[in-house]
Tab-separated table of N, CA and C in Angstrom:
chain	number	residue	atom	x	y	z
E	312	GLN	N	-85.296	75.092	-5.534
E	312	GLN	CA	-84.203	76.064	-5.559
E	312	GLN	C	-84.545	77.231	-4.638
E	313	VAL	N	-83.570	77.675	-3.874
E	313	VAL	CA	-83.767	78.809	-2.979
E	313	VAL	C	-82.525	79.674	-3.003
E	314	GLN	N	-82.726	80.961	-2.945
E	314	GLN	CA	-81.621	81.918	-2.880
E	314	GLN	C	-81.608	82.526	-1.470
E	315	LEU	N	-80.409	82.688	-0.941
E	315	LEU	CA	-80.238	83.177	0.418
E	315	LEU	C	-79.385	84.436	0.412
E	316	VAL	N	-79.830	85.445	1.139
E	316	VAL	CA	-79.082	86.697	1.223
E	316	VAL	C	-78.965	87.101	2.689
E	317	GLU	N	-77.731	87.193	3.143
E	317	GLU	CA	-77.473	87.598	4.517
E	317	GLU	C	-77.295	89.111	4.601
E	318	SER	N	-77.585	89.652	5.767
E	318	SER	CA	-77.336	91.068	6.020
E	318	SER	C	-77.153	91.284	7.514
E	319	GLY	N	-76.621	92.456	7.844
E	319	GLY	CA	-76.479	92.833	9.244
E	319	GLY	C	-75.061	92.828	9.762
E	320	GLY	N	-74.158	92.264	9.031
E	320	GLY	CA	-72.780	92.224	9.506
E	320	GLY	C	-72.138	93.606	9.491
E	321	ARG	N	-71.325	93.858	10.487
E	321	ARG	CA	-70.592	95.123	10.584
E	321	ARG	C	-69.527	95.009	11.643
E	322	SER	N	-68.803	96.085	11.857
E	322	SER	CA	-67.775	96.125	12.892
E	322	SER	C	-68.391	96.588	14.209
E	323	VAL	N	-68.077	95.848	15.272
E	323	VAL	CA	-68.589	96.190	16.593
E	323	VAL	C	-67.470	96.038	17.620
E	324	GLN	N	-67.728	96.575	18.802
E	324	GLN	CA	-66.743	96.469	19.874
E	324	GLN	C	-66.947	95.185	20.678
E	325	ILE	N	-65.924	94.785	21.358
E	325	ILE	CA	-65.997	93.618	22.246
E	325	ILE	C	-67.121	93.807	23.252
E	326	GLY	N	-67.912	92.755	23.411
E	326	GLY	CA	-69.017	92.793	24.360
E	326	GLY	C	-70.323	93.290	23.792
E	327	ALA	N	-70.301	93.757	22.565
E	327	ALA	CA	-71.520	94.278	21.948
E	327	ALA	C	-72.441	93.144	21.509
E	328	SER	N	-73.636	93.530	21.131
E	328	SER	CA	-74.604	92.614	20.534
E	328	SER	C	-74.848	93.016	19.085
E	329	LEU	N	-75.213	92.023	18.283
E	329	LEU	CA	-75.433	92.276	16.865
E	329	LEU	C	-76.423	91.257	16.339
E	330	GLY	N	-77.272	91.685	15.399
E	330	GLY	CA	-78.222	90.761	14.798
E	330	GLY	C	-77.977	90.594	13.318
E	331	LEU	N	-78.019	89.359	12.849
E	331	LEU	CA	-77.902	89.037	11.430
E	331	LEU	C	-79.240	88.528	10.915
E	332	SER	N	-79.456	88.749	9.642
E	332	SER	CA	-80.676	88.280	9.003
E	332	SER	C	-80.322	87.513	7.735
E	333	CYS	N	-81.144	86.532	7.425
E	333	CYS	CA	-81.010	85.774	6.185
E	333	CYS	C	-82.392	85.708	5.552
E	334	VAL	N	-82.519	86.271	4.373
E	334	VAL	CA	-83.789	86.258	3.662
E	334	VAL	C	-83.712	85.256	2.525
E	335	ALA	N	-84.703	84.405	2.461
E	335	ALA	CA	-84.758	83.380	1.434
E	335	ALA	C	-85.794	83.744	0.377
E	336	SER	N	-85.477	83.408	-0.845
E	336	SER	CA	-86.415	83.620	-1.938
E	336	SER	C	-86.361	82.434	-2.872
E	337	GLY	N	-87.387	82.243	-3.634
E	337	GLY	CA	-87.437	81.156	-4.588
E	337	GLY	C	-88.459	80.117	-4.207
E	338	ARG	N	-88.296	79.533	-3.041
E	338	ARG	CA	-89.262	78.563	-2.536
E	338	ARG	C	-89.594	78.900	-1.092
E	339	THR	N	-90.682	78.426	-0.617
E	339	THR	CA	-91.088	78.708	0.754
E	339	THR	C	-90.057	78.163	1.731
E	340	VAL	N	-89.581	79.033	2.592
E	340	VAL	CA	-88.473	78.666	3.456
E	340	VAL	C	-88.872	77.613	4.481
E	341	SER	N	-90.159	77.483	4.738
E	341	SER	CA	-90.597	76.521	5.740
E	341	SER	C	-90.297	75.078	5.345
E	342	THR	N	-89.967	74.854	4.076
E	342	THR	CA	-89.621	73.504	3.643
E	342	THR	C	-88.152	73.178	3.883
E	343	TYR	N	-87.395	74.123	4.412
E	343	TYR	CA	-85.961	73.935	4.598
E	343	TYR	C	-85.563	74.062	6.059
E	344	ALA	N	-84.715	73.173	6.488
E	344	ALA	CA	-83.981	73.410	7.716
E	344	ALA	C	-82.895	74.432	7.388
E	345	MET	N	-82.517	75.228	8.369
E	345	MET	CA	-81.572	76.292	8.080
E	345	MET	C	-80.504	76.368	9.157
E	346	ALA	N	-79.415	77.016	8.799
E	346	ALA	CA	-78.287	77.082	9.723
E	346	ALA	C	-77.422	78.294	9.436
E	347	TRP	N	-76.612	78.611	10.408
E	347	TRP	CA	-75.572	79.618	10.263
E	347	TRP	C	-74.216	78.937	10.430
E	348	TYR	N	-73.300	79.298	9.566
E	348	TYR	CA	-71.908	78.891	9.672
E	348	TYR	C	-71.062	80.155	9.604
E	349	ARG	N	-69.819	80.027	10.000
E	349	ARG	CA	-68.905	81.156	9.871
E	349	ARG	C	-67.525	80.654	9.486
E	350	GLN	N	-66.765	81.559	8.879
E	350	GLN	CA	-65.398	81.219	8.506
E	350	GLN	C	-64.509	82.429	8.715
E	351	ALA	N	-63.510	82.251	9.531
E	351	ALA	CA	-62.519	83.295	9.783
E	351	ALA	C	-61.338	83.092	8.839
E	352	PRO	N	-60.584	84.142	8.561
E	352	PRO	CA	-59.426	84.019	7.667
E	352	PRO	C	-58.461	82.948	8.142
E	353	GLY	N	-58.107	82.062	7.236
E	353	GLY	CA	-57.144	81.028	7.562
E	353	GLY	C	-57.694	79.878	8.372
E	354	LYS	N	-58.997	79.888	8.623
E	354	LYS	CA	-59.598	78.821	9.429
E	354	LYS	C	-60.668	78.084	8.632
E	355	GLU	N	-61.013	76.897	9.111
E	355	GLU	CA	-62.061	76.131	8.464
E	355	GLU	C	-63.434	76.701	8.806
E	356	ARG	N	-64.382	76.382	7.960
E	356	ARG	CA	-65.761	76.782	8.219
E	356	ARG	C	-66.249	76.125	9.506
E	357	GLU	N	-66.944	76.892	10.314
E	357	GLU	CA	-67.361	76.437	11.638
E	357	GLU	C	-68.878	76.509	11.768
E	358	PHE	N	-69.453	75.472	12.311
E	358	PHE	CA	-70.890	75.457	12.591
E	358	PHE	C	-71.206	76.438	13.710
E	359	VAL	N	-72.241	77.237	13.501
E	359	VAL	CA	-72.657	78.213	14.515
E	359	VAL	C	-73.970	77.787	15.156
E	360	ALA	N	-74.996	77.613	14.322
E	360	ALA	CA	-76.306	77.248	14.865
E	360	ALA	C	-77.178	76.708	13.749
E	361	ALA	N	-78.145	75.884	14.128
E	361	ALA	CA	-79.096	75.335	13.171
E	361	ALA	C	-80.487	75.356	13.775
E	362	ILE	N	-81.481	75.370	12.897
E	362	ILE	CA	-82.864	75.412	13.346
E	362	ILE	C	-83.713	74.558	12.419
E	363	SER	N	-84.633	73.823	13.011
E	363	SER	CA	-85.482	72.934	12.229
E	363	SER	C	-86.510	73.730	11.421
E	364	ARG	N	-87.215	73.019	10.555
E	364	ARG	CA	-88.150	73.683	9.647
E	364	ARG	C	-89.212	74.508	10.373
E	365	ASP	N	-89.696	73.977	11.470
E	365	ASP	CA	-90.746	74.680	12.186
E	365	ASP	C	-90.217	75.536	13.329
E	366	GLY	N	-88.910	75.550	13.491
E	366	GLY	CA	-88.299	76.351	14.533
E	366	GLY	C	-88.354	75.752	15.916
E	367	ALA	N	-88.886	74.546	16.022
E	367	ALA	CA	-89.058	73.946	17.342
E	367	ALA	C	-87.754	73.417	17.924
E	368	ALA	N	-86.812	73.098	17.076
E	368	ALA	CA	-85.548	72.532	17.537
E	368	ALA	C	-84.381	73.386	17.064
E	369	THR	N	-83.420	73.566	17.950
E	369	THR	CA	-82.226	74.340	17.616
E	369	THR	C	-80.984	73.626	18.137
E	370	ALA	N	-79.863	73.969	17.554
E	370	ALA	CA	-78.579	73.439	18.001
E	370	ALA	C	-77.537	74.542	17.839
E	371	TYR	N	-76.529	74.514	18.724
E	371	TYR	CA	-75.508	75.554	18.718
E	371	TYR	C	-74.122	74.951	18.797
E	372	GLY	N	-73.181	75.648	18.188
E	372	GLY	CA	-71.791	75.277	18.347
E	372	GLY	C	-71.333	75.605	19.764
E	373	ASP	N	-70.369	74.869	20.250
E	373	ASP	CA	-69.913	75.041	21.633
E	373	ASP	C	-69.393	76.448	21.897
E	374	SER	N	-68.770	77.062	20.911
E	374	SER	CA	-68.156	78.368	21.132
E	374	SER	C	-69.168	79.507	21.201
E	375	VAL	N	-70.403	79.251	20.794
E	375	VAL	CA	-71.405	80.320	20.792
E	375	VAL	C	-72.588	80.018	21.701
E	376	LYS	N	-72.600	78.807	22.225
E	376	LYS	CA	-73.713	78.408	23.078
E	376	LYS	C	-73.851	79.390	24.224
E	377	ASP	N	-75.049	79.775	24.565
E	377	ASP	CA	-75.373	80.701	25.660
E	377	ASP	C	-75.102	82.154	25.303
E	378	ARG	N	-74.581	82.415	24.103
E	378	ARG	CA	-74.377	83.806	23.673
E	378	ARG	C	-75.177	84.156	22.425
E	379	PHE	N	-75.388	83.162	21.543
E	379	PHE	CA	-76.076	83.391	20.284
E	379	PHE	C	-77.458	82.735	20.325
E	380	ILE	N	-78.377	83.335	19.581
E	380	ILE	CA	-79.724	82.782	19.488
E	380	ILE	C	-80.144	82.738	18.020
E	381	ILE	N	-80.581	81.569	17.571
E	381	ILE	CA	-81.078	81.412	16.210
E	381	ILE	C	-82.597	81.381	16.252
E	382	ALA	N	-83.200	82.017	15.257
E	382	ALA	CA	-84.661	82.039	15.184
E	382	ALA	C	-85.056	82.158	13.718
E	383	ARG	N	-86.322	81.882	13.450
E	383	ARG	CA	-86.807	82.006	12.080
E	383	ARG	C	-88.243	82.489	12.105
E	384	LEU	N	-88.623	83.164	11.030
E	384	LEU	CA	-89.977	83.631	10.854
E	384	LEU	C	-90.400	83.201	9.460
E	385	ASN	N	-91.020	82.040	9.387
E	385	ASN	CA	-91.344	81.453	8.081
E	385	ASN	C	-92.309	82.329	7.282
E	386	ALA	N	-93.165	83.061	7.959
E	386	ALA	CA	-94.114	83.916	7.246
E	386	ALA	C	-93.406	84.998	6.443
E	387	ARG	N	-92.178	85.330	6.868
E	387	ARG	CA	-91.388	86.338	6.145
E	387	ARG	C	-90.206	85.727	5.408
E	388	ASN	N	-90.164	84.383	5.384
E	388	ASN	CA	-89.037	83.694	4.717
E	388	ASN	C	-87.703	84.211	5.246
E	389	GLU	N	-87.602	84.327	6.548
E	389	GLU	CA	-86.421	84.960	7.128
E	389	GLU	C	-85.903	84.175	8.339
E	390	MET	N	-84.602	84.179	8.485
E	390	MET	CA	-83.940	83.562	9.625
E	390	MET	C	-83.033	84.602	10.265
E	391	PHE	N	-82.825	84.448	11.563
E	391	PHE	CA	-82.066	85.449	12.301
E	391	PHE	C	-80.993	84.795	13.165
E	392	LEU	N	-79.961	85.575	13.435
E	392	LEU	CA	-78.964	85.167	14.424
E	392	LEU	C	-78.693	86.383	15.294
E	393	THR	N	-79.038	86.274	16.575
E	393	THR	CA	-78.774	87.347	17.520
E	393	THR	C	-77.544	86.969	18.328
E	394	MET	N	-76.558	87.833	18.309
E	394	MET	CA	-75.279	87.525	18.936
E	394	MET	C	-75.035	88.489	20.094
E	395	HIS	N	-74.740	87.942	21.242
E	395	HIS	CA	-74.472	88.750	22.438
E	395	HIS	C	-73.050	88.515	22.927
E	396	ARG	N	-72.551	89.473	23.701
E	396	ARG	CA	-71.232	89.374	24.340
E	396	ARG	C	-70.181	88.955	23.315
E	397	LEU	N	-70.137	89.677	22.222
E	397	LEU	CA	-69.239	89.319	21.124
E	397	LEU	C	-67.784	89.430	21.545
E	398	LYS	N	-66.993	88.514	20.993
E	398	LYS	CA	-65.565	88.419	21.291
E	398	LYS	C	-64.784	88.566	19.989
E	399	PRO	N	-63.516	88.905	20.078
E	399	PRO	CA	-62.702	89.003	18.851
E	399	PRO	C	-62.706	87.701	18.055
E	400	GLU	N	-62.776	86.581	18.735
E	400	GLU	CA	-62.778	85.300	18.026
E	400	GLU	C	-64.085	85.026	17.288
E	401	ASP	N	-65.084	85.882	17.456
E	401	ASP	CA	-66.308	85.770	16.669
E	401	ASP	C	-66.161	86.437	15.306
E	402	THR	N	-65.058	87.116	15.086
E	402	THR	CA	-64.810	87.768	13.802
E	402	THR	C	-64.745	86.733	12.692
E	403	ALA	N	-65.578	86.911	11.679
E	403	ALA	CA	-65.653	85.933	10.590
E	403	ALA	C	-66.676	86.418	9.563
E	404	VAL	N	-66.702	85.722	8.447
E	404	VAL	CA	-67.810	85.871	7.508
E	404	VAL	C	-68.872	84.859	7.914
E	405	TYR	N	-70.079	85.328	8.098
E	405	TYR	CA	-71.185	84.478	8.535
E	405	TYR	C	-72.056	84.124	7.336
E	406	TYR	N	-72.307	82.824	7.197
E	406	TYR	CA	-73.065	82.314	6.067
E	406	TYR	C	-74.374	81.682	6.534
E	407	CYS	N	-75.379	81.906	5.744
E	407	CYS	CA	-76.692	81.291	5.926
E	407	CYS	C	-76.751	80.074	5.001
E	408	ALA	N	-77.352	78.986	5.478
E	408	ALA	CA	-77.454	77.779	4.679
E	408	ALA	C	-78.827	77.147	4.849
E	409	ALA	N	-79.260	76.420	3.821
E	409	ALA	CA	-80.572	75.767	3.856
E	409	ALA	C	-80.453	74.338	3.370
E	410	SER	N	-81.224	73.457	4.010
E	410	SER	CA	-81.229	72.048	3.660
E	410	SER	C	-82.650	71.570	3.427
E	411	SER	N	-82.838	70.850	2.339
E	411	SER	CA	-84.160	70.298	2.043
E	411	SER	C	-84.334	68.899	2.614
E	412	THR	N	-83.272	68.355	3.206
E	412	THR	CA	-83.318	66.959	3.633
E	412	THR	C	-83.291	66.773	5.132
E	413	THR	N	-82.396	67.460	5.811
E	413	THR	CA	-82.280	67.237	7.243
E	413	THR	C	-81.743	68.503	7.872
E	414	TRP	N	-81.498	68.454	9.184
E	414	TRP	CA	-80.888	69.605	9.828
E	414	TRP	C	-79.883	69.111	10.846
E	415	GLY	N	-78.888	69.942	11.115
E	415	GLY	CA	-77.871	69.537	12.061
E	415	GLY	C	-76.596	70.323	11.834
E	416	ARG	N	-75.501	69.736	12.285
E	416	ARG	CA	-74.207	70.432	12.289
E	416	ARG	C	-73.385	70.206	11.034
E	417	ASP	N	-73.707	69.201	10.257
E	417	ASP	CA	-72.879	68.815	9.126
E	417	ASP	C	-73.157	69.716	7.925
E	418	ALA	N	-72.130	70.490	7.521
E	418	ALA	CA	-72.296	71.406	6.405
E	418	ALA	C	-72.662	70.692	5.115
E	419	ALA	N	-72.293	69.427	4.997
E	419	ALA	CA	-72.598	68.663	3.791
E	419	ALA	C	-74.097	68.457	3.601
E	420	ASP	N	-74.873	68.619	4.657
E	420	ASP	CA	-76.326	68.455	4.566
E	420	ASP	C	-77.015	69.657	3.943
E	421	TYR	N	-76.305	70.763	3.834
E	421	TYR	CA	-76.916	72.006	3.368
E	421	TYR	C	-76.527	72.250	1.916
E	422	GLU	N	-77.502	72.284	1.034
E	422	GLU	CA	-77.198	72.426	-0.379
E	422	GLU	C	-77.283	73.861	-0.888
E	423	TYR	N	-77.831	74.772	-0.099
E	423	TYR	CA	-77.938	76.162	-0.530
E	423	TYR	C	-77.216	77.057	0.470
E	424	TRP	N	-76.464	78.006	-0.076
E	424	TRP	CA	-75.636	78.885	0.746
E	424	TRP	C	-75.754	80.326	0.259
E	425	GLY	N	-75.703	81.250	1.198
E	425	GLY	CA	-75.639	82.660	0.847
E	425	GLY	C	-74.204	83.088	0.583
E	426	GLN	N	-74.041	84.360	0.281
E	426	GLN	CA	-72.721	84.901	-0.027
E	426	GLN	C	-71.954	85.328	1.220
E	427	GLY	N	-72.630	85.455	2.326
E	427	GLY	CA	-71.959	85.783	3.581
E	427	GLY	C	-72.023	87.256	3.927
E	428	THR	N	-71.889	87.523	5.214
E	428	THR	CA	-71.830	88.889	5.722
E	428	THR	C	-70.732	88.957	6.772
E	429	GLN	N	-69.911	90.000	6.691
E	429	GLN	CA	-68.731	90.100	7.548
E	429	GLN	C	-69.080	90.678	8.911
E	430	VAL	N	-68.625	89.991	9.937
E	430	VAL	CA	-68.716	90.498	11.309
E	430	VAL	C	-67.308	90.659	11.850
E	431	THR	N	-67.014	91.841	12.345
E	431	THR	CA	-65.694	92.124	12.901
E	431	THR	C	-65.858	92.645	14.320
E	432	VAL	N	-65.166	91.995	15.249
E	432	VAL	CA	-65.252	92.377	16.657
E	432	VAL	C	-63.870	92.824	17.113
E	433	SER	N	-63.781	94.044	17.596
E	433	SER	CA	-62.486	94.567	18.028
E	433	SER	C	-62.675	95.523	19.194
E	434	SER	N	-61.559	95.888	19.795
E	434	SER	CA	-61.603	96.802	20.939
E	434	SER	C	-61.585	98.239	20.478
């Protein structure tokens, strides 16, 4: 069992950068693959990025590729999402997720989820 808590979401202007954090507690985070998802009002949940247990492998959604960076620091049980050149379409609630089995884009693989943190991008 692991508990996930996201932080860092806030309102920013178009083109700004912002960093999100996800802190895990309960079990050592190094045993979990982790990911970020987001959901905008009226839209389906969207894959943002995923990272393997040791951080050696990452994957990104097409809409954030080359702008967002996922990273993790297992010694601190923490995962990060650094977002650059933010656009209004990045506005969403961002969720942290953890999987004990595999890693990738499929939300069904992730059995633990945080409560989310709101990111709003406007002019």
